[in-house]
Amino acid sequence: QVQLVESGGGLVEPGGSLRLSCVASGFSISDSYMSWIRQAPGRGLEWISYISGSSSDTNYADPVKGRFTISRDNAKKSVYLQMNSLRADDTAVYYCARGTRAAAPWGQGTLVTVSS
Amino acid sequence: DVVMTQSPLSLPVTLGQPASISCRSTQGLVYSDGNTYLNWFQQRPGQSPRRLIYKVSNRDSGVPDRFSGSGSGTDFTLKISRVEAEDVGVYYCMQGTHWPWTFGQGTKVEIK
């Protein structure tokens, strides 16, 4: 079945960097848009980025533009989120999901905590 | 950004009774391809969100038929015909028409 597994979360100091990974199985990732969505306590769900199957189409929400970079390696069935210049308000559970405008399914998420 | 407003935010329901959640958007959600990208997600306690309904009224595989979605323009509704214990959780509407895609605040469904 379709499965997405995120990893790479953890505790990082403000200004630091993290790289999240999402490994897909059960479908052809190269044919699929992929997205990253985050859920912060008290701030609900926020769609932060997506990438097309060929990587030719990417988009970012304003709060992460210029700091986060989405990428993929179809041979490794993986999607990545490079997060730089992290701030306290980036603290959240980060989910990857298959698709974009109506993405499903989502992975189980990985927790990113930005704190000194 | 398109703001999605859900009501109510808390919904206590008796088992076996119907439930309804409203979602309103600040802009129309018909995309240039003719589709309306209004989706509903369920998040059970301790789990990641699961899509229930896509493009207004299409139920995902494995979703019980007691769940239904309807609406058009800026006004949408998720209905549960008879609430069961497994339906407890938070329900979110989400629009995928205007970037950035945005979610409603969530409606917490609990059993009375």
XYZ file of C-alpha atoms in Angstrom:
228
model
C 0.000 0.000 0.000
C 0.995 3.642 -0.318
C 3.222 4.644 2.573
C 5.260 7.717 3.448
C 7.834 7.767 6.223
C 9.415 11.012 7.393
C 12.641 11.347 9.342
C 15.233 13.925 10.272
C 13.397 15.924 12.899
C 14.891 16.868 16.223
C 15.968 19.699 18.478
C 17.892 22.533 16.855
C 18.956 25.960 18.056
C 17.565 29.124 16.484
C 19.506 29.923 13.326
C 20.386 26.277 12.783
C 19.584 23.888 9.972
C 17.883 20.534 9.536
C 17.169 18.310 6.570
C 13.975 16.298 6.591
C 13.529 13.195 4.467
C 10.440 11.393 3.274
C 10.684 7.906 1.787
C 7.781 6.694 -0.314
C 6.607 3.207 -1.149
C 3.675 1.612 -2.910
C 3.458 4.055 -5.827
C 5.519 5.649 -8.582
C 6.943 8.722 -6.899
C 8.330 10.077 -10.171
C 4.752 10.556 -11.425
C 3.622 12.401 -8.321
C 3.716 15.887 -6.947
C 4.814 15.786 -3.317
C 4.173 18.255 -0.535
C 5.348 19.236 2.927
C 2.806 20.435 5.479
C 3.423 21.363 9.092
C 1.316 21.473 12.238
C 2.355 23.718 15.066
C 0.587 23.777 18.440
C -1.922 26.577 18.441
C -1.327 27.421 14.787
C -3.171 24.651 13.007
C -2.088 23.177 9.686
C 0.102 25.052 7.216
C 1.010 23.930 3.697
C 4.584 25.022 3.200
C 5.854 23.618 -0.089
C 5.324 21.299 -3.034
C 7.396 19.884 -5.873
C 6.458 18.288 -9.172
C 7.617 14.844 -10.264
C 10.319 16.291 -12.498
C 11.282 18.986 -9.947
C 10.450 21.653 -12.550
C 7.609 23.108 -10.493
C 8.107 24.119 -6.882
C 6.375 26.556 -4.609
C 6.805 27.860 -1.084
C 4.611 29.603 1.432
C 5.837 33.070 2.393
C 6.918 32.168 5.961
C 9.543 29.716 4.624
C 10.457 31.269 1.271
C 14.189 31.856 1.016
C 14.933 29.656 4.031
C 13.544 26.232 3.066
C 14.287 24.229 -0.072
C 12.296 21.249 -1.312
C 13.982 18.639 -3.490
C 13.592 15.031 -4.509
C 15.510 11.992 -5.678
C 13.147 9.755 -7.597
C 15.709 6.958 -7.779
C 15.706 6.871 -3.984
C 11.930 7.385 -3.833
C 12.587 10.307 -1.551
C 11.603 13.908 -1.025
C 13.581 16.303 1.134
C 13.083 19.581 2.945
C 16.253 21.528 3.694
C 15.473 24.007 6.455
C 17.914 26.831 7.162
C 17.832 29.855 9.472
C 15.344 28.074 11.701
C 13.243 30.137 14.087
C 11.200 29.278 17.142
C 7.991 29.594 15.144
C 9.163 26.792 12.830
C 8.566 24.383 15.707
C 6.016 21.876 14.430
C 5.327 18.364 13.284
C 6.278 18.173 9.615
C 4.333 15.873 7.324
C 5.038 14.848 3.770
C 2.130 13.972 1.529
C 1.556 12.611 -1.954
C 0.141 15.167 -4.345
C -0.563 18.817 -3.886
C -4.018 20.354 -4.348
C -5.718 17.432 -2.576
C -2.749 15.537 -1.195
C -3.166 12.067 0.262
C -1.961 10.134 2.023
C 0.228 11.834 4.585
C 3.066 10.306 6.547
C 3.143 10.018 10.319
C 5.197 13.198 10.674
C 8.505 14.180 12.235
C 8.811 16.692 15.071
C 11.071 19.708 14.698
C 11.755 21.752 17.827
C 13.641 25.026 17.521
C 14.857 26.140 20.908
C 17.988 27.209 22.718
C -4.344 34.274 1.388
C -7.723 32.571 1.256
C -9.147 32.276 4.745
C -11.146 29.155 5.542
C -13.615 29.559 8.397
C -15.168 26.508 10.004
C -18.129 26.333 12.336
C -18.690 25.153 14.903
C -15.207 24.727 16.366
C -16.493 22.226 18.913
C -19.217 19.694 18.176
C -20.471 17.377 20.927
C -22.632 14.687 19.349
C -24.685 11.783 20.649
C -23.761 8.408 19.176
C -25.980 7.566 16.238
C -26.992 11.181 15.685
C -26.056 13.307 12.658
C -23.371 15.977 12.632
C -22.646 18.815 10.245
C -19.609 21.078 9.840
C -19.639 24.252 7.796
C -16.651 25.691 5.945
C -16.621 29.091 4.247
C -13.868 30.555 2.097
C -13.082 34.210 1.439
C -12.747 33.545 -2.311
C -14.471 31.217 -4.721
C -12.705 27.889 -5.077
C -13.301 26.967 -8.715
C -9.941 26.527 -10.407
C -9.270 27.293 -14.075
C -9.476 23.561 -14.885
C -13.093 23.558 -13.708
C -12.425 21.651 -10.514
C -13.195 22.910 -7.029
C -10.323 21.875 -4.767
C -12.128 21.772 -1.453
C -11.099 18.808 0.655
C -11.903 17.466 4.113
C -9.456 15.798 6.469
C -9.976 13.888 9.693
C -7.329 13.823 12.409
C -7.927 11.247 15.100
C -6.143 11.696 18.423
C -2.438 10.922 18.060
C -2.651 10.362 14.314
C -1.733 12.288 11.193
C -4.518 13.823 9.099
C -6.375 11.486 6.766
C -8.238 12.742 3.719
C -11.933 11.862 3.729
C -13.364 13.910 0.877
C -11.686 15.518 -2.141
C -13.013 18.017 -4.653
C -16.103 18.821 -2.563
C -17.946 15.526 -2.628
C -15.696 12.603 -3.624
C -15.253 10.113 -0.816
C -11.864 8.467 -0.493
C -11.502 4.702 -0.670
C -12.267 3.091 2.665
C -14.192 6.080 3.998
C -17.612 5.017 5.332
C -20.572 6.245 3.339
C -21.953 8.017 6.411
C -19.520 10.800 5.473
C -20.607 13.151 2.698
C -19.446 16.486 1.347
C -21.354 19.154 -0.496
C -21.304 22.807 -1.440
C -20.157 25.226 -4.076
C -18.625 28.648 -4.510
C -17.540 29.696 -1.040
C -19.839 27.589 1.126
C -19.184 23.906 1.893
C -20.419 21.275 4.333
C -19.240 17.960 5.723
C -21.985 15.729 7.093
C -21.826 12.584 9.174
C -25.172 10.824 8.947
C -24.782 8.802 12.161
C -21.808 9.500 14.384
C -19.851 6.498 15.629
C -17.229 6.364 18.380
C -14.395 6.098 15.831
C -15.386 9.487 14.362
C -13.977 11.357 17.358
C -11.257 13.757 16.277
C -10.639 17.072 14.575
C -11.968 17.771 11.089
C -10.354 20.273 8.754
C -11.482 21.744 5.474
C -8.714 22.720 3.092
C -8.615 24.600 -0.214
C -6.146 23.710 -2.955
C -7.249 26.278 -5.527
C -5.347 29.435 -4.560
C -1.697 29.211 -3.430
C -0.895 28.969 -0.607
C -3.351 26.161 0.068
C -5.025 26.873 3.386
C -6.892 25.024 6.096
C -9.764 25.851 8.369
C -9.132 26.084 12.101
C -10.517 22.615 12.711
C -13.720 21.317 14.303
C -13.360 19.022 17.273
C -15.991 16.268 17.261
C -16.565 14.539 20.572
C -19.154 12.188 21.972
C -21.604 13.603 24.501
